[in-house]
XYZ file of C-alpha atoms in Angstrom:
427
model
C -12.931 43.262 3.543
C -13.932 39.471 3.342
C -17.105 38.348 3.752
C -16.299 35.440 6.321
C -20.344 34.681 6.266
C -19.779 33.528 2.451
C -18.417 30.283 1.960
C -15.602 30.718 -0.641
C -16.124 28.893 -4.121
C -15.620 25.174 -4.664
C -13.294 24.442 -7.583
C -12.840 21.036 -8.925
C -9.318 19.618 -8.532
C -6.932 19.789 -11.225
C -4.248 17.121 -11.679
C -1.068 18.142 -13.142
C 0.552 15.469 -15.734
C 2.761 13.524 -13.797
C 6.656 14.441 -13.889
C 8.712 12.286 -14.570
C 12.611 11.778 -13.175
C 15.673 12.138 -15.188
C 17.808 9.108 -15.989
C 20.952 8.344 -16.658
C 23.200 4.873 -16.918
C 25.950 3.796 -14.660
C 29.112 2.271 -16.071
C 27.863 -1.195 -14.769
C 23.867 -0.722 -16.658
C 22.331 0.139 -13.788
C 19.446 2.401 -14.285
C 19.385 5.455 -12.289
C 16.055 7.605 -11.697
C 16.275 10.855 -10.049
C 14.105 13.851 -8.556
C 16.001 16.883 -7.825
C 15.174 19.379 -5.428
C 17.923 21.177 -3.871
C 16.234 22.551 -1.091
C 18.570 20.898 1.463
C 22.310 18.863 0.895
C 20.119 15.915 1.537
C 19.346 12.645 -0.693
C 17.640 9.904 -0.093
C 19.060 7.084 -2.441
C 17.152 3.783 -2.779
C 18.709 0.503 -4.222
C 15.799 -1.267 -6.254
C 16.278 -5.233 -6.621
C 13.672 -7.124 -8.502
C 13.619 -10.569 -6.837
C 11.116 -10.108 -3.624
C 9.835 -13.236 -2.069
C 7.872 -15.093 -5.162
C 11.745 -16.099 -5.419
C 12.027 -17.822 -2.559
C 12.498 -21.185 -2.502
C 12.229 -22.137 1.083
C 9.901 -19.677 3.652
C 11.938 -16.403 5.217
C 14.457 -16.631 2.882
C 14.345 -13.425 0.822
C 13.602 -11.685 3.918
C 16.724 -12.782 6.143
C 18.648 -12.368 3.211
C 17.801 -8.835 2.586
C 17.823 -7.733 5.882
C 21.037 -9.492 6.773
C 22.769 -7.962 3.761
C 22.601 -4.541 5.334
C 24.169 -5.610 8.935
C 27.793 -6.097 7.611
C 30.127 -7.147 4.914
C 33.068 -9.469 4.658
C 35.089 -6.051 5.480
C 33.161 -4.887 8.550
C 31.050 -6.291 11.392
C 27.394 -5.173 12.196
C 28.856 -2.931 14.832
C 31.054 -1.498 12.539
C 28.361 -0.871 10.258
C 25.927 0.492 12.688
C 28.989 3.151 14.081
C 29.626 3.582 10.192
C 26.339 5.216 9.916
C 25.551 6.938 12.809
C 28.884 8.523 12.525
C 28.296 9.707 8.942
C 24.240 10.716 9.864
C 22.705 8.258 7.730
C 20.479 5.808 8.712
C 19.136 3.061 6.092
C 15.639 1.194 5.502
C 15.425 -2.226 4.244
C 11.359 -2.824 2.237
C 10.987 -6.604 1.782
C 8.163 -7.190 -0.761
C 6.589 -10.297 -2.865
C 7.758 -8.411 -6.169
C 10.798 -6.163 -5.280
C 13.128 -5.571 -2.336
C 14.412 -1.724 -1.905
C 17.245 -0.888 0.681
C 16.952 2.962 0.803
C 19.771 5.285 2.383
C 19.112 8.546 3.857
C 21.886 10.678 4.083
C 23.935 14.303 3.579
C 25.517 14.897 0.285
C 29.058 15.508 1.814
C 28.991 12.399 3.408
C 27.663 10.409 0.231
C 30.628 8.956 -0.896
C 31.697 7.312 2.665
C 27.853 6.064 2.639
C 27.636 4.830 -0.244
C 30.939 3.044 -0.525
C 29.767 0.854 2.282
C 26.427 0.393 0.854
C 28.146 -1.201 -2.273
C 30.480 -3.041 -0.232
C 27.740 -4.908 1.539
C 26.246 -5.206 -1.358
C 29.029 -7.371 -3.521
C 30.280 -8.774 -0.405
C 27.696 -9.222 2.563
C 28.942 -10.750 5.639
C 26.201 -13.453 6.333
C 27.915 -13.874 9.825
C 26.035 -16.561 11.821
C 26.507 -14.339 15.568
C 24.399 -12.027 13.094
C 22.347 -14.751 12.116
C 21.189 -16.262 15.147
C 20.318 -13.063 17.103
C 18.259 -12.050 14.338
C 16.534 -15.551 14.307
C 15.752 -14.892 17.820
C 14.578 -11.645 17.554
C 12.143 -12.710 15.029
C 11.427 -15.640 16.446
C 9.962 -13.574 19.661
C 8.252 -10.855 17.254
C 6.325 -13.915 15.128
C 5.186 -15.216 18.747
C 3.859 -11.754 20.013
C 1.929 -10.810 16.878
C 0.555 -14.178 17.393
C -1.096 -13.136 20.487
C -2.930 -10.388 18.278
C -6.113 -11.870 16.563
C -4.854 -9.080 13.689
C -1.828 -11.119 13.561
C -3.501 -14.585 13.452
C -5.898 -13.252 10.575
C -3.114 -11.623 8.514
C -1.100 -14.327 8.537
C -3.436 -16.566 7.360
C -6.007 -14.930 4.727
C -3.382 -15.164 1.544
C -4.064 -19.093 2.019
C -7.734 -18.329 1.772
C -7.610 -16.186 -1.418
C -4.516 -17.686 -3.534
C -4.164 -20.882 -1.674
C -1.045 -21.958 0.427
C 1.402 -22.988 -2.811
C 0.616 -19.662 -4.115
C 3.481 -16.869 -5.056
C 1.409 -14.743 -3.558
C -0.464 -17.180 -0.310
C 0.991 -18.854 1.899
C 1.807 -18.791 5.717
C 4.286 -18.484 8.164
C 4.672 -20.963 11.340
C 6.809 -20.958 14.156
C 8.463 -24.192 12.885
C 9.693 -22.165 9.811
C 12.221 -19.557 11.712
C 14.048 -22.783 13.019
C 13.801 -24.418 9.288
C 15.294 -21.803 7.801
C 19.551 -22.183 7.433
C 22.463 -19.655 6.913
C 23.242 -21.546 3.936
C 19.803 -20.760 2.274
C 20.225 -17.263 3.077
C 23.494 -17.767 1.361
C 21.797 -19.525 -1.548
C 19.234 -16.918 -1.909
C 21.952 -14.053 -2.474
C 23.603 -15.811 -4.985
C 21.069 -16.777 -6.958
C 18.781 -13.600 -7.028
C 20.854 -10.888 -5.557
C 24.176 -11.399 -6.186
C 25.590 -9.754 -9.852
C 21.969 -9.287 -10.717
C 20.570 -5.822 -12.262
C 18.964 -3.373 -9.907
C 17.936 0.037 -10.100
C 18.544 3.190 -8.120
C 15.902 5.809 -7.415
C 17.105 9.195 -6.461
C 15.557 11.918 -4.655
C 16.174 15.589 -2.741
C 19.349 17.329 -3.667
C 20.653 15.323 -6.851
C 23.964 17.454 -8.318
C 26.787 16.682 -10.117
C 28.923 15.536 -7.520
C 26.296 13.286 -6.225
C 25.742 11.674 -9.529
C 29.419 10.783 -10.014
C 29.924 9.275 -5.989
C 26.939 7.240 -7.275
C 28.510 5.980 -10.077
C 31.868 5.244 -8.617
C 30.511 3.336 -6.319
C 26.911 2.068 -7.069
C 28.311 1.798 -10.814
C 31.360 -0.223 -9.805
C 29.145 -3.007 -8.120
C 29.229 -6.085 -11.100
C 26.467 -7.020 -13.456
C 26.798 -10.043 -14.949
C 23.511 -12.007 -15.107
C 20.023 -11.379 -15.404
C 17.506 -12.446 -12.970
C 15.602 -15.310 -14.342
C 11.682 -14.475 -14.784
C 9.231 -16.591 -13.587
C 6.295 -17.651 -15.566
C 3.124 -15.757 -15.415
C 1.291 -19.198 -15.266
C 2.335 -19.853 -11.816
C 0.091 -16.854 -10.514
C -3.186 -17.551 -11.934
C -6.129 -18.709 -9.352
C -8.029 -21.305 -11.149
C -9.430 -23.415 -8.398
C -10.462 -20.166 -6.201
C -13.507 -20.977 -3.840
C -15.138 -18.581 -1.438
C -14.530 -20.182 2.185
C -14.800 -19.064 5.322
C -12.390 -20.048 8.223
C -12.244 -19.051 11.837
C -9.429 -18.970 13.966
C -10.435 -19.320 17.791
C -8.907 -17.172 20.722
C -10.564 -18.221 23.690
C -9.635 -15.476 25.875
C -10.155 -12.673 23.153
C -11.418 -9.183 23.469
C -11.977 -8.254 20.013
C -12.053 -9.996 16.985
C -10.612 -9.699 13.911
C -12.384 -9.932 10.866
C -10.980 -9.885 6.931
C -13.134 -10.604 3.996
C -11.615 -10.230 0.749
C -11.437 -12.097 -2.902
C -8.559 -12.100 -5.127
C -9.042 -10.013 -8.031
C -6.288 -8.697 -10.930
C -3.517 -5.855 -10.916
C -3.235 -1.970 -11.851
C -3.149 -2.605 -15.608
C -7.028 -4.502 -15.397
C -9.198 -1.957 -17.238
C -11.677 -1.895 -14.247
C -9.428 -1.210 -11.618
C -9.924 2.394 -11.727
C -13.583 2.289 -11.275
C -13.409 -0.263 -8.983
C -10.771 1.864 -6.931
C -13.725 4.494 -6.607
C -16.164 1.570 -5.525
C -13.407 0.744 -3.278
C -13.338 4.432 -1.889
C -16.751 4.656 -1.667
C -17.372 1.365 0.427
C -14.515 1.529 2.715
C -11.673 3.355 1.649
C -11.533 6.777 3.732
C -12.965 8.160 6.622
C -16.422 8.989 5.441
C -16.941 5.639 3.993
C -20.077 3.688 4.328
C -18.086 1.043 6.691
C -17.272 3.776 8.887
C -20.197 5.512 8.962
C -22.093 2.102 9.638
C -19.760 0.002 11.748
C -17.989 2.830 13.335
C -19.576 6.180 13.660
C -23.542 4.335 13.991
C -23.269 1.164 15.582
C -19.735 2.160 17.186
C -18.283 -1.564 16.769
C -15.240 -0.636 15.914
C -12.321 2.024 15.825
C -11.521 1.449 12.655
C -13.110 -0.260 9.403
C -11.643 -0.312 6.042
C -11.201 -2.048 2.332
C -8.622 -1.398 -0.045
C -7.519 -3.578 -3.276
C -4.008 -4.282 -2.646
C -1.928 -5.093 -5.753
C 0.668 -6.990 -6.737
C 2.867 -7.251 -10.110
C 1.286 -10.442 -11.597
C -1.908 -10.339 -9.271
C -4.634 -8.637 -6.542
C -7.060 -8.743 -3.795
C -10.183 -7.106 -2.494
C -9.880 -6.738 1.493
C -12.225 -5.503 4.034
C -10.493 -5.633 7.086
C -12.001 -4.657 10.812
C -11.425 -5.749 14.487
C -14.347 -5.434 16.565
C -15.711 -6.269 20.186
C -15.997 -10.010 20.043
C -19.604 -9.726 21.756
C -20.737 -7.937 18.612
C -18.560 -9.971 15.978
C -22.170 -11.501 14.125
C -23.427 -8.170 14.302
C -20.945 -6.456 12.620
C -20.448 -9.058 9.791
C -23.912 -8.417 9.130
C -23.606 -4.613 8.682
C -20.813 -4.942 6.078
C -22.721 -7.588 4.426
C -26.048 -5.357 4.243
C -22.851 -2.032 3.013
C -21.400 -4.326 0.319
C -25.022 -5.418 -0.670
C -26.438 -2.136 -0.745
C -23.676 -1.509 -3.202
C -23.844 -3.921 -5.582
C -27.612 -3.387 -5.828
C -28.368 0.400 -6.006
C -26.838 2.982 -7.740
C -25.013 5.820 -5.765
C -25.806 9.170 -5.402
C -24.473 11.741 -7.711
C -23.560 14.027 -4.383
C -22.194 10.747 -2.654
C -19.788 10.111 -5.761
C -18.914 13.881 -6.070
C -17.988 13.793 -2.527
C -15.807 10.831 -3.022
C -14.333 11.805 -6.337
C -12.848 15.187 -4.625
C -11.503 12.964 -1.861
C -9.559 10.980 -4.408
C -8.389 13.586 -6.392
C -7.118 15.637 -3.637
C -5.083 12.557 -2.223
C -3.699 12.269 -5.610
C -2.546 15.923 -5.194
C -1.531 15.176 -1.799
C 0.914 12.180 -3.227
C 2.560 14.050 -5.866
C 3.690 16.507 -3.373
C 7.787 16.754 -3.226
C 10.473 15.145 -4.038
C 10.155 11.747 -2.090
C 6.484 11.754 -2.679
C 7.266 11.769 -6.425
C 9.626 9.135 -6.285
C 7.682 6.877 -4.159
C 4.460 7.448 -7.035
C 7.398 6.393 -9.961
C 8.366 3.605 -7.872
C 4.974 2.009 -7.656
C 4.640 2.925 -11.352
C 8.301 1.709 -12.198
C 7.941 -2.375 -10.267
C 4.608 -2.457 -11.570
C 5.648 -1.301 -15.516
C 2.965 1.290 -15.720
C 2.935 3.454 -18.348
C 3.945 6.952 -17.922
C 0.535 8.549 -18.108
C -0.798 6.198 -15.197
C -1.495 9.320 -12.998
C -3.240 11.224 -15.520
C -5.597 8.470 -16.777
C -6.357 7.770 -13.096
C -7.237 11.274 -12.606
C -9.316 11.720 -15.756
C -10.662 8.178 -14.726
C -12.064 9.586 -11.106
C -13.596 12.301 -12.872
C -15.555 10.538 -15.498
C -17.173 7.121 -13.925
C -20.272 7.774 -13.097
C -23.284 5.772 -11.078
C -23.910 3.079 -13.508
C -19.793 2.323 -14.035
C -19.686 1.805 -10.108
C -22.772 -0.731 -10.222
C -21.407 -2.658 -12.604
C -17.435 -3.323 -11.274
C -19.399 -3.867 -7.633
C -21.615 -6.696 -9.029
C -18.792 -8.007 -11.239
C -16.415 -8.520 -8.396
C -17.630 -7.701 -4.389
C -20.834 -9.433 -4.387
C -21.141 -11.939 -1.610
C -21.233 -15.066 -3.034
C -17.680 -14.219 -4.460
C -15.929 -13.234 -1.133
C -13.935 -15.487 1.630
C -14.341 -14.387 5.236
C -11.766 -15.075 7.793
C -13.000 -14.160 11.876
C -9.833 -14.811 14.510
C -11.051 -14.498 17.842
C -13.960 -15.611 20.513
C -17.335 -17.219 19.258
């Protein structure tokens, strides 16, 4: 009989080395990746290109291209396409990034070769009609205007200017005035010169047999390779002239406002960005975090309070990010002044870290979990040229820093004087 009045044992978390998919090579090149798990006759296939919007030459054009490639073909109409899939079961998502694009298909194995004939098809030969064209122009066009209304919107749109400045790769923003700038013909030019005959990858996941592996290479395979997608030069993305600023955006008639407060900072492959992901944790990166526990759960400010370092290929940021009652917007920027001070300048409790450390090595656990989980952890590892044992040095990374690690990466790169602040909203 259990004693329910005994609290079962705590074990530490143990991380299993990362597995790795199986390849193979197309008759084009084309690197395939794949997970299999026949549990069900179901596969979700994604199509990996490596020119995201860094390649753009004029604003929205990687991202109408992209998501105009998948509405129809030279051979068949949006309609047709949209019939096409919803007859076959399949339904398709189209990820527009800075570094990478991926246009993944979710479908039934029987069905793969009708799917994935037409995903090759509007792949060599996308339609690019204008009808298509304009009505998604509009649509966006009324999106950019609505999210506009949202202070979120306002700030998000405008804090890459702050950190990386507005000729940036990875700054900029996006006005009104750009959706009618933007042409059919640079849409057009954008394909050809970073889409079109250019290598791409496929990632492979769920039921993965034999027959599924030659419909992918009789069709995916068949798609030509003939030129390889120019690199651009790592100079481009340093931040030499970087200045903490801060910027506010009024909205008279606000609510809440929106604050983000961030500093650029480096990629996955920096040797403190595994430490610093735990200061990052600890500060503001799940639900027990000091933010929340300050801003939301004390002085109840906020919903919702967080900080994450987002990453890029070539580059990375620190961001705080918050929207609070507009009547307590001072207040609140003080509190995750006095968190982000408090961390910089006294070392954390061994129970705090402990706490944190199983939090982080659970939701490791939790992302290796499956199939698509997998693939979407060799993805990230895969764009960003990680090595293989990525996962496992994180893991063994969590478990080893201790107080004196987390002091120093806080000092080194979230004190104050280092960070831009950005408040959309009412005074």
């Amino acid at each position: 009989m259990i004693n329910r009045k005994i609290a079962p044992p705590v074990n530490s978390v143990s991380i299993p080395d990362f597995l790795m998919p199986e390849k193979y090579i197309l008759s084009n090149g084309a690197n395939v990746w794949y997970y299999n798990a026949p549990v069900s006759d179901i596969s979700r296939i994604s199509v990996i290109f490596h020119a995201g919007t860094i390649y753009e030459t004029n604003k929205l054009q990687a991202f109408f291209a992209y998501q105009l490639l998948k509405q129809g073909s030279i051979q068949k109409s949006s309609q047709q396409v949209a019939e096409w899939l919803d007859f076959y079961g399949s339904y398709t998502e189209m990820e527009v990034m800075k570094d990478f694009c991926c246009f993944t298909i979710y479908n039934l194995n029987k069905y793969a070769k009708e799917i994935l004939q037409m995903v090759a098809e509007l792949i060599e030969s996308p339609g690019f009609y204008e009808t298509d064209f304009e009505v998604y122009r509009k649509k966006q066009k009324q999106r950019f205007l609505v999210n506009m209304e949202k202070v979120s919107g306002m700030a998000r749109n405008q804090f890459p200017s702050l950190l990386f400045g507005k000729d940036h790769p990875y700054g900029g923003e996006t006005n009104y005035a750009d959706y009618d700038a933007i042409q059919l013909n640079d849409i057009k030019q954008f394909y050809n010169d970073a889409i079109k005959e250019k290598p791409f990858t496929v990632l492979v996941s769920g039921a993965v047999n034999n027959h599924l592996v030659e419909v992918i290479d009789n069709t995916l395979g068949k798609i030509k390779i003939s030129a390889l997608l120019k690199e651009i030069s790592s100079d481009v993305f340093n931040v030499p002239n970087y200045k903490p600023q801060k910027s506010y955006l009024p909205k008279k008639e606000a609510l809440q406002n929106a604050i983000l407060i961030g500093t650029p900072l480096f990629n996955r492959k920096h040797p403190d960005y595994f430490p610093l992901m735990v200061a990052n944790t600890l500060l503001g990166g799940y639900f027990g975090s000091r933010l929340m526990s300050n801003i939301r759960e004390d002085k109840g400010y906020t919903y919702g309070i967080g900080s994450a370092l987002a990453t890029y290929k070539h580059h990375g940021y620190f961001i705080i990010s918050t929207e609070v009652g507009s009547d307590v917007c001072a207040d609140a920027l003080k509190e995750i002044y006095i968190e982000i001070e408090k961390l910089c300048n006294r070392k954390v409790p061994e129970k705090e870290l402990n706490v944190v450390k199983s939090y982080m090595l659970g939701d490791l656990l939790r992302d290796m979990d499956g199939p698509f989980a997998l693939a979407d952890r060799f993805k990230n590892m895969y764009i960003n040229n990680l090595p293989d044992t990525y996962y496992p040095n994180f893991a063994e990374a969590i478990k080893n820093v201790n107080p004196d690690e987390i002091l120093r990466v806080s000092q080194r790169y979230l004190s104050v004087e280092n960070l831009s602040e950005l408040v959309a909203g009412k005074r």
